[in-house]
mmCIF file of C-alpha atoms in Angstrom:
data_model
loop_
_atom_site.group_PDB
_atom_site.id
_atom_site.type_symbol
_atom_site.label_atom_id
_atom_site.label_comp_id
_atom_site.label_asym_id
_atom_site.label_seq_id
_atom_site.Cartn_x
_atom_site.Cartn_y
_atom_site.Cartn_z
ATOM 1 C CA UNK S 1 -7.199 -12.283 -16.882
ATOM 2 C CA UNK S 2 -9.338 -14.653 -15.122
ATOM 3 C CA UNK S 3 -12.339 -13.821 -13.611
ATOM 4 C CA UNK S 4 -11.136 -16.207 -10.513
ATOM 5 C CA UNK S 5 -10.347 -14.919 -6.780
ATOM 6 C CA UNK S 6 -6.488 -13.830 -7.110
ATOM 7 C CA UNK S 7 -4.178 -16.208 -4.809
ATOM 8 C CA UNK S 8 -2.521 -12.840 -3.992
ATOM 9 C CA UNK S 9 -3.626 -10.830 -0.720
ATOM 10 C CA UNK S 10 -6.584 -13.163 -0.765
ATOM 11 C CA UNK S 11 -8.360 -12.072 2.192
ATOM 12 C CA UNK S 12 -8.879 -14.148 5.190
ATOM 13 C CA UNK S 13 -7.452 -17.244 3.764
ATOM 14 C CA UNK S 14 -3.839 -15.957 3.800
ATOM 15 C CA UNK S 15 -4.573 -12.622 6.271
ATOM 16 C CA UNK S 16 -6.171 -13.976 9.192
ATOM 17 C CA UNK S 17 -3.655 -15.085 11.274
ATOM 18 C CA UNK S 18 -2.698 -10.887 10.966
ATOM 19 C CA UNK S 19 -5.778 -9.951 11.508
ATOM 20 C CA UNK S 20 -6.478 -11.592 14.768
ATOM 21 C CA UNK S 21 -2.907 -10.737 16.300
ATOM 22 C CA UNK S 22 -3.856 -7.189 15.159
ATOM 23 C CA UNK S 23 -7.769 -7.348 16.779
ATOM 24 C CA UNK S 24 -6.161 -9.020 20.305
ATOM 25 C CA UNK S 25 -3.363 -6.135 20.293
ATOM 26 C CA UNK S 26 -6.664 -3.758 20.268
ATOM 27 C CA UNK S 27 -8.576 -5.799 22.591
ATOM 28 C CA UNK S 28 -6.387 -5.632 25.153
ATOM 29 C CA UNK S 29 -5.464 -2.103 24.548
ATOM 30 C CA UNK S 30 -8.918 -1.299 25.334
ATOM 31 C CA UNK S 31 -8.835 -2.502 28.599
ATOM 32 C CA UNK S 32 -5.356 -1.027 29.517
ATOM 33 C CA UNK S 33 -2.804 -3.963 29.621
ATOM 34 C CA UNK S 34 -1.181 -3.134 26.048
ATOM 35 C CA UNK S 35 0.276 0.827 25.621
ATOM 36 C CA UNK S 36 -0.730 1.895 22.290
ATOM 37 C CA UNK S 37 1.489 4.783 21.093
ATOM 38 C CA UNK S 38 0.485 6.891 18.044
ATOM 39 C CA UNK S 39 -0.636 9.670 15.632
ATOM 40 C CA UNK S 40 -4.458 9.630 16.985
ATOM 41 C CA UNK S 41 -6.791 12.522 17.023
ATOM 42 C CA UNK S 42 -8.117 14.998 20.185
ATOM 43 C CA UNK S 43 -11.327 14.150 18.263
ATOM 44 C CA UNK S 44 -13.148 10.835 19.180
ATOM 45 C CA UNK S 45 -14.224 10.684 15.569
ATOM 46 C CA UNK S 46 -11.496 10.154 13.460
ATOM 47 C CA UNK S 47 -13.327 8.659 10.620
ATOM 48 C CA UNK S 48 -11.836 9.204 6.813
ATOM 49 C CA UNK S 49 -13.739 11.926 5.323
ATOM 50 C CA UNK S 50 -13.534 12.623 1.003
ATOM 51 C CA UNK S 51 -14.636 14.983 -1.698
ATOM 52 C CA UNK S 52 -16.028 13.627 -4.893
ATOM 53 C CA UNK S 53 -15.357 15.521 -8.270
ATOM 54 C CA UNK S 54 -14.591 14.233 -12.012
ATOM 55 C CA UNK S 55 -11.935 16.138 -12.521
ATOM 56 C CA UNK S 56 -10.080 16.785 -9.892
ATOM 57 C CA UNK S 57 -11.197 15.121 -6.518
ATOM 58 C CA UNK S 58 -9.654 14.997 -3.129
ATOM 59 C CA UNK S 59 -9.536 12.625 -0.662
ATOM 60 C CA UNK S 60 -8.059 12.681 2.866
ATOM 61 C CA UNK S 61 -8.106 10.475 6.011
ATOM 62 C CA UNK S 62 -9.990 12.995 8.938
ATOM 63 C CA UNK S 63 -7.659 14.375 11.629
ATOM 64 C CA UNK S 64 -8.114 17.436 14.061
ATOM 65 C CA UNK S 65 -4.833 17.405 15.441
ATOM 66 C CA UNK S 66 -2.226 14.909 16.998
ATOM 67 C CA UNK S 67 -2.237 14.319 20.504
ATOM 68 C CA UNK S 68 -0.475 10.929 20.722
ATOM 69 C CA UNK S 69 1.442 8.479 18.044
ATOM 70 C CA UNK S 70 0.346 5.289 17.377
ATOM 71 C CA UNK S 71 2.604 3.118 15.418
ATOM 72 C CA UNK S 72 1.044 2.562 11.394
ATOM 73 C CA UNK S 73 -1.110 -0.742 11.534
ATOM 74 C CA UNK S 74 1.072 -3.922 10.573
ATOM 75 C CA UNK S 75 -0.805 -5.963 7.904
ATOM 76 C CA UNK S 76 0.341 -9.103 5.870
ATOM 77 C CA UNK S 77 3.114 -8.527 2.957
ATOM 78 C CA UNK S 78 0.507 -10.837 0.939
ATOM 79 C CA UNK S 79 2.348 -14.143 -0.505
ATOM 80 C CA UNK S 80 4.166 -12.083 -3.416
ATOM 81 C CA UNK S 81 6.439 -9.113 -2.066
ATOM 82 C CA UNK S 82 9.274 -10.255 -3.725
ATOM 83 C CA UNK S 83 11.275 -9.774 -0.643
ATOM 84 C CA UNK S 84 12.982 -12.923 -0.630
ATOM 85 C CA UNK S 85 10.658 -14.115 2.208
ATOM 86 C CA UNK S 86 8.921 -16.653 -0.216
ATOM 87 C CA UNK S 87 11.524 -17.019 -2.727
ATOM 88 C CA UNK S 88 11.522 -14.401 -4.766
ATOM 89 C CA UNK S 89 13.762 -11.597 -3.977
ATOM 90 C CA UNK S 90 14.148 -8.476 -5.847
ATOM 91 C CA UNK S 91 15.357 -6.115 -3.547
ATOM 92 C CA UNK S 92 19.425 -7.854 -3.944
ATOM 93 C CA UNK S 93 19.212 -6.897 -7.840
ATOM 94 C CA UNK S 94 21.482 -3.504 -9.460
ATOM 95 C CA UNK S 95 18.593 -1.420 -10.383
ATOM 96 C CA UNK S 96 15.334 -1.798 -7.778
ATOM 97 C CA UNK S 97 16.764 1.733 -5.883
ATOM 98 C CA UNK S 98 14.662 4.002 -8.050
ATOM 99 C CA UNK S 99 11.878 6.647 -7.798
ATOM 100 C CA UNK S 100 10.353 5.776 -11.413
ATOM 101 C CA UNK S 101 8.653 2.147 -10.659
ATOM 102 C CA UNK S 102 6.670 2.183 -13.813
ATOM 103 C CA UNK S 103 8.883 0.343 -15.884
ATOM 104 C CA UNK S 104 10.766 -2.889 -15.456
ATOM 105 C CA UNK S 105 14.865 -2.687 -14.708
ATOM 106 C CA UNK S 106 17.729 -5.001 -15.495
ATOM 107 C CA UNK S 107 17.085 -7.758 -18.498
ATOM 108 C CA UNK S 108 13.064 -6.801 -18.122
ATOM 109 C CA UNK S 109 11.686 -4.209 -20.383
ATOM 110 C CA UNK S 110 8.131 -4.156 -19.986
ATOM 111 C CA UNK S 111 5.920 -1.051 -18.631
ATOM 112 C CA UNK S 112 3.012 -0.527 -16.664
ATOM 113 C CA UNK S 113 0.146 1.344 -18.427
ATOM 114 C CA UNK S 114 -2.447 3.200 -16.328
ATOM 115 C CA UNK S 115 -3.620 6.636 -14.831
ATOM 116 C CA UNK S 116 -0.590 8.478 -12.990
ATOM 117 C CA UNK S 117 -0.112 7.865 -9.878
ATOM 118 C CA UNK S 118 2.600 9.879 -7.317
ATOM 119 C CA UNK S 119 3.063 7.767 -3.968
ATOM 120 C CA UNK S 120 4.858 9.730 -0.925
ATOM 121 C CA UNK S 121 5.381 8.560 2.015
ATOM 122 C CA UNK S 122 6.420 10.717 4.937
ATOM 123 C CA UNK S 123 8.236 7.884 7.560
ATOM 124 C CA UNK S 124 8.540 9.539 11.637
ATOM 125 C CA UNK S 125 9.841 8.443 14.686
ATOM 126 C CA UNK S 126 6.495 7.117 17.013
ATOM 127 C CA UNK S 127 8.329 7.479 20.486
ATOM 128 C CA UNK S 128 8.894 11.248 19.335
ATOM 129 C CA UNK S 129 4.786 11.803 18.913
ATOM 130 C CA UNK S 130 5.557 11.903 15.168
ATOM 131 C CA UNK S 131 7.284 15.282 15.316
ATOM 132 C CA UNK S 132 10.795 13.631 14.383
ATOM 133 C CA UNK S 133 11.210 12.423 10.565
ATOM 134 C CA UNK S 134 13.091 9.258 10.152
ATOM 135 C CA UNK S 135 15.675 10.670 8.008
ATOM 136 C CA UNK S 136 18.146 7.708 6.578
ATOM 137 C CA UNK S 137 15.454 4.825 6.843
ATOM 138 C CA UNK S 138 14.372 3.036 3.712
ATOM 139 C CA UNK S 139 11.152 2.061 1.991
ATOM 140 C CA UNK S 140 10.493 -0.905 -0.320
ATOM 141 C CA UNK S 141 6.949 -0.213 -2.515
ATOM 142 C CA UNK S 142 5.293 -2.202 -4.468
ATOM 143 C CA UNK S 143 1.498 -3.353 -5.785
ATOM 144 C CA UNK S 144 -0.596 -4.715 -8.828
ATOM 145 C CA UNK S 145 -0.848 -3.362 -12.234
ATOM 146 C CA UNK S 146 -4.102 -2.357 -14.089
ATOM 147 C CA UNK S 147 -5.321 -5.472 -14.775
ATOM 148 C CA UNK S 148 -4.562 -6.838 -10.953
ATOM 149 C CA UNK S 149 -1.329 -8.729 -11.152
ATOM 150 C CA UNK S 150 1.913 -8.655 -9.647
ATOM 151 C CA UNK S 151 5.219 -8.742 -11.095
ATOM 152 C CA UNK S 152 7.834 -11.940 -10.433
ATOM 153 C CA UNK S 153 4.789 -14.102 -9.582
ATOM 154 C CA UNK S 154 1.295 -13.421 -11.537
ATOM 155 C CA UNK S 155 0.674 -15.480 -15.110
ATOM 156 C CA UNK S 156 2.239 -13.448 -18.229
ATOM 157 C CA UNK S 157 4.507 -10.904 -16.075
ATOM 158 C CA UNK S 158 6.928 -13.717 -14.141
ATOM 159 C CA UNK S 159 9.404 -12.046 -16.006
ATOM 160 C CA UNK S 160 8.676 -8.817 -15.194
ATOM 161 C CA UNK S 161 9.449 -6.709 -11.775
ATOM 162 C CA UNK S 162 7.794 -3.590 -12.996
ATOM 163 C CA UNK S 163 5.709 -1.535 -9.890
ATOM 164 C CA UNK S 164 8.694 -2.316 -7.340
ATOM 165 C CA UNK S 165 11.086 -0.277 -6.307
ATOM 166 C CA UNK S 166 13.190 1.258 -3.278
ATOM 167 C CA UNK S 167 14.107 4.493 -1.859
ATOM 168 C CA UNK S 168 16.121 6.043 1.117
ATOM 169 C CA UNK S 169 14.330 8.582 3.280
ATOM 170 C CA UNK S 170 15.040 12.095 2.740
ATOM 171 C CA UNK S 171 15.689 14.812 5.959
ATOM 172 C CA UNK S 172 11.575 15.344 6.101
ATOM 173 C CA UNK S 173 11.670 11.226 6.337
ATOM 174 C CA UNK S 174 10.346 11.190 2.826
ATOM 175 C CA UNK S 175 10.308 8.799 -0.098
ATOM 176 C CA UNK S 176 8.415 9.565 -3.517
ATOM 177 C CA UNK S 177 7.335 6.972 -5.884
ATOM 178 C CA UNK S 178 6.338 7.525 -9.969
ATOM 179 C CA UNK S 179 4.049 4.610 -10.606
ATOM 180 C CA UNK S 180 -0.032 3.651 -11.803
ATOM 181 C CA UNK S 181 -3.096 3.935 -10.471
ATOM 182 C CA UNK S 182 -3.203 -0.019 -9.218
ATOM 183 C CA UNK S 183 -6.397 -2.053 -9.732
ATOM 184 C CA UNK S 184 -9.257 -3.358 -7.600
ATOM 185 C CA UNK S 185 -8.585 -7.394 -7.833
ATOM 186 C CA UNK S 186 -11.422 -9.897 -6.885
ATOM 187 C CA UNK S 187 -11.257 -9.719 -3.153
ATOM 188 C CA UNK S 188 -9.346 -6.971 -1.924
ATOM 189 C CA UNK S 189 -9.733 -3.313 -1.621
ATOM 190 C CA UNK S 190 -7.408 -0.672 -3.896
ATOM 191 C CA UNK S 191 -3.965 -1.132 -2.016
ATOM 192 C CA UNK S 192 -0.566 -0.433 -1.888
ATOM 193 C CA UNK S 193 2.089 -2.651 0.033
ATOM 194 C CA UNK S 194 5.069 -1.245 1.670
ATOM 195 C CA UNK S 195 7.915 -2.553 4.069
ATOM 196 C CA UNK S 196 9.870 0.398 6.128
ATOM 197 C CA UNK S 197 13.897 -0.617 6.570
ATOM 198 C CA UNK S 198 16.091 1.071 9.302
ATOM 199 C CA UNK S 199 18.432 1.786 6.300
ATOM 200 C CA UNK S 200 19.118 1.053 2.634
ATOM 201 C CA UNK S 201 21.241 -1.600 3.151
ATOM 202 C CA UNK S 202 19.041 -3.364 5.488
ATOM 203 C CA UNK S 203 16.422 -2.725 2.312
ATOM 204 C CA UNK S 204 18.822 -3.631 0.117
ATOM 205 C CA UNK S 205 20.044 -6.824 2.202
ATOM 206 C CA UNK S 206 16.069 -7.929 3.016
ATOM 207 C CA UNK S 207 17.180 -7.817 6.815
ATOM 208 C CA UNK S 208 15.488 -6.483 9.421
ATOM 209 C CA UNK S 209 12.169 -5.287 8.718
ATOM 210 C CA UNK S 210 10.852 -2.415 11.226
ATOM 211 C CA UNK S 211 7.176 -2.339 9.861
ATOM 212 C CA UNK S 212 5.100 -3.895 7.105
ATOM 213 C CA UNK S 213 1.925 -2.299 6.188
ATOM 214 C CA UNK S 214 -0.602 -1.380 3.354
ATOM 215 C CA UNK S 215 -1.907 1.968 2.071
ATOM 216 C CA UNK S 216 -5.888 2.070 1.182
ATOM 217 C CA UNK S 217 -7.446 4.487 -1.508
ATOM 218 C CA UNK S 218 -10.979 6.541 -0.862
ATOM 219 C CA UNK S 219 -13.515 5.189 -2.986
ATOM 220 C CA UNK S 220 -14.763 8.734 -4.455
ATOM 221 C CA UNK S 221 -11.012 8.430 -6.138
ATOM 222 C CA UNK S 222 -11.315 4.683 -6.832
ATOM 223 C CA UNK S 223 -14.946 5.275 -8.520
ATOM 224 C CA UNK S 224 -13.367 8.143 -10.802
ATOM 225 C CA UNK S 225 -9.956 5.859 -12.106
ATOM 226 C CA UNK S 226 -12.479 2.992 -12.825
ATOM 227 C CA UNK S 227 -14.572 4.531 -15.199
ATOM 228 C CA UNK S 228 -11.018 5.576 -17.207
ATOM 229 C CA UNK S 229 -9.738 3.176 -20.368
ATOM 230 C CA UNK S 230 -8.181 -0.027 -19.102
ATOM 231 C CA UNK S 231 -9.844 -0.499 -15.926
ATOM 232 C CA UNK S 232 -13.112 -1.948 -16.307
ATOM 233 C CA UNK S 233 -12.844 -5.047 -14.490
ATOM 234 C CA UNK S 234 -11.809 -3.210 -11.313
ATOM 235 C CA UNK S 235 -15.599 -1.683 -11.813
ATOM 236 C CA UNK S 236 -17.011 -5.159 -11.361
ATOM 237 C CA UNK S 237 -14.767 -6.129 -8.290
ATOM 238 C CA UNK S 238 -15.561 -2.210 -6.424
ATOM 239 C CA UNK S 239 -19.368 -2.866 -6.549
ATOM 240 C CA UNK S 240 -18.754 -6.302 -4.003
ATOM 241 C CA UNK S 241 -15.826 -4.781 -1.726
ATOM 242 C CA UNK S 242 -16.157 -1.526 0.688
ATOM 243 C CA UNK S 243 -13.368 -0.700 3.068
ATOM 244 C CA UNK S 244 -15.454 -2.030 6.153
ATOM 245 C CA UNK S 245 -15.937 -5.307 4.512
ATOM 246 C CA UNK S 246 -12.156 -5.848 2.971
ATOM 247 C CA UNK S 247 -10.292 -8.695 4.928
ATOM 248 C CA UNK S 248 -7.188 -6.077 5.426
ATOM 249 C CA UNK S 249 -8.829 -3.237 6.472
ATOM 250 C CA UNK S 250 -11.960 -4.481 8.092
ATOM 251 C CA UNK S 251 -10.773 -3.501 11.612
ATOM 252 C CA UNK S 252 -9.367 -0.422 11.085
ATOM 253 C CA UNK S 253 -8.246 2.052 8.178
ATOM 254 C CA UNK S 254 -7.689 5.962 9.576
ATOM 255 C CA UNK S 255 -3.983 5.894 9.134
ATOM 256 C CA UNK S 256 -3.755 4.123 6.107
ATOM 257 C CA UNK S 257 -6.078 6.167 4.012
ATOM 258 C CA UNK S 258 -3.797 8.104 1.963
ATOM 259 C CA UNK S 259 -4.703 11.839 0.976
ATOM 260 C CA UNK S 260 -5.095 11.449 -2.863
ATOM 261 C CA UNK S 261 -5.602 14.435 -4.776
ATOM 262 C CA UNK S 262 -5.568 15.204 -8.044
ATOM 263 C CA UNK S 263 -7.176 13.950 -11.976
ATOM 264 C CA UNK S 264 -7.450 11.075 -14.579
ATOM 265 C CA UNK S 265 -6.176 13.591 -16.934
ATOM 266 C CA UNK S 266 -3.008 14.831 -14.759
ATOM 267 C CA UNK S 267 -2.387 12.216 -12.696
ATOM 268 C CA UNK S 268 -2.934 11.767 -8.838
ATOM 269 C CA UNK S 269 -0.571 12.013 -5.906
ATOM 270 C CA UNK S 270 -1.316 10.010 -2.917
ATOM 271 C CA UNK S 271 0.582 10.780 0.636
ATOM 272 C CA UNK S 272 0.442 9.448 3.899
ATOM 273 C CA UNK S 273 2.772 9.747 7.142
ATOM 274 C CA UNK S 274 3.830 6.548 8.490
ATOM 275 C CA UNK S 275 5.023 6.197 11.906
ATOM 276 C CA UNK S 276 7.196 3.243 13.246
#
């Protein structure tokens, strides 16, 4: 794998143009013309707060209780989300409805190695104040493997669509994903992509999009997958990124820092409630 910045998420040179629609949303919240509805604290300081351990750490974005709902941040699908937006669509193939994403589906066989990694995501209703699950939506996942490429676009895995894969909302509005740990590539913080669909056939249809957004990883958890087999050159790229810095998450992370809990040995679950 080269050593290069990826093409893929590649901070502000594809992500800008979200970024400032994002910061001028906030700007002119702040000064009362936009109404900003969502899951925000009582507590001024809502900053992400996490545990280090080696075996079993825990990390979890800082909330003392919901007074409003604010819709989860939108953020770039990157230039490979195999959503037919660019090309490439995966989500009209007989097999991509799955919970298991580690392996490939269809004609593709390969696998994605790594440390265990359980993704939920709990999906609510915003105008409710995030007390009203989204039962019946639908939620398209995807992200890099260990060694920081994508499926369907990156050198050596264009034939694979391993680490994708979509899933209809339960009655608690919740989807769970079996996948990998994915790693830190040159340029962009530990992330997961995801697209939220009014239903499964809009998902399965790529129509109608009601939010696009990314889910960020503490860096306690980060630190401890890193220093596992088959990660070292996420190491390298960690020790030049930090949340505050990445071109994604720069202006804002609270409600996409997913609670992560969990081991290299067993495996880690990551949630996080997403409200559109």
């Amino acid at each position: 794998m080269s050593e290069e910045l990826h093409d893929h998420d590649r901070g502000l040179s594809f992500d800008l143009p979200t970024l400032q629609r994002r910061k001028m949303i906030r700007l002119l919240a702040g000064v009362g013309l936009v109404p900003l509805v969502g899951c925000s604290s009582d507590d001024s300081d809502n900053s992400a707060s996490s545990s280090s351990s080696s075996a079993g750490s825990s990390s979890s974005a800082a909330s003392s209780g919901s007074a409003e709902c604010e819709t989860i941040p939108g953020e770039t699908a990157g230039p490979y989300p195999g959503d037919g937006s660019n090309g490439v669509n995966v989500l009209k193939e007989s097999g991509v409805v799955r919970k298991d994403i580690t392996s490939s589906f269809g004609s593709a066989s390969g696998k994605a190695e790594g440390v265990p990694l359980t993704v939920t995501l709990t999906v609510v209703d915003a105008a409710s104040g995030c007390g009203t699950p989204k039962e019946g939506a639908a939620v398209y996942l995807w992200h890099c493997d260990r060694d920081g490429n994508y499926s369907l676009y990156s050198e050596g895995v264009t034939e694979e669509n391993y680490l994708r894969g979509v899933q209809e909302t339960d009655a608690k509005g919740q989807v769970t994903f079996t996948s990998i740990f994915p790693a830190c590539y040159t340029g962009r913080w530990p992330h997961i992509h995801f697209e939220v669909y009014d239903s499964l056939e809009d998902a399965t249809n790529a129509t109608s999009i009601t939010a696009t957004s990314q889910l960020a990883f503490a860096k306690d958890v980060c630190d401890t997958v890193y220093a596992s087999d088959g990660y070292d050159r996420s190491v390298q790229n960690m020790s030049q990124l930090s949340l505050e810095t990445d071109g994604i998450f720069s202006d804002g992370y609270d409600q996409q820092l997913a609670t992560t809990k969990g081991s290299v040995e067993k495996g880690y679950t990551a949630t996080l409630t997403v409200p559109v």
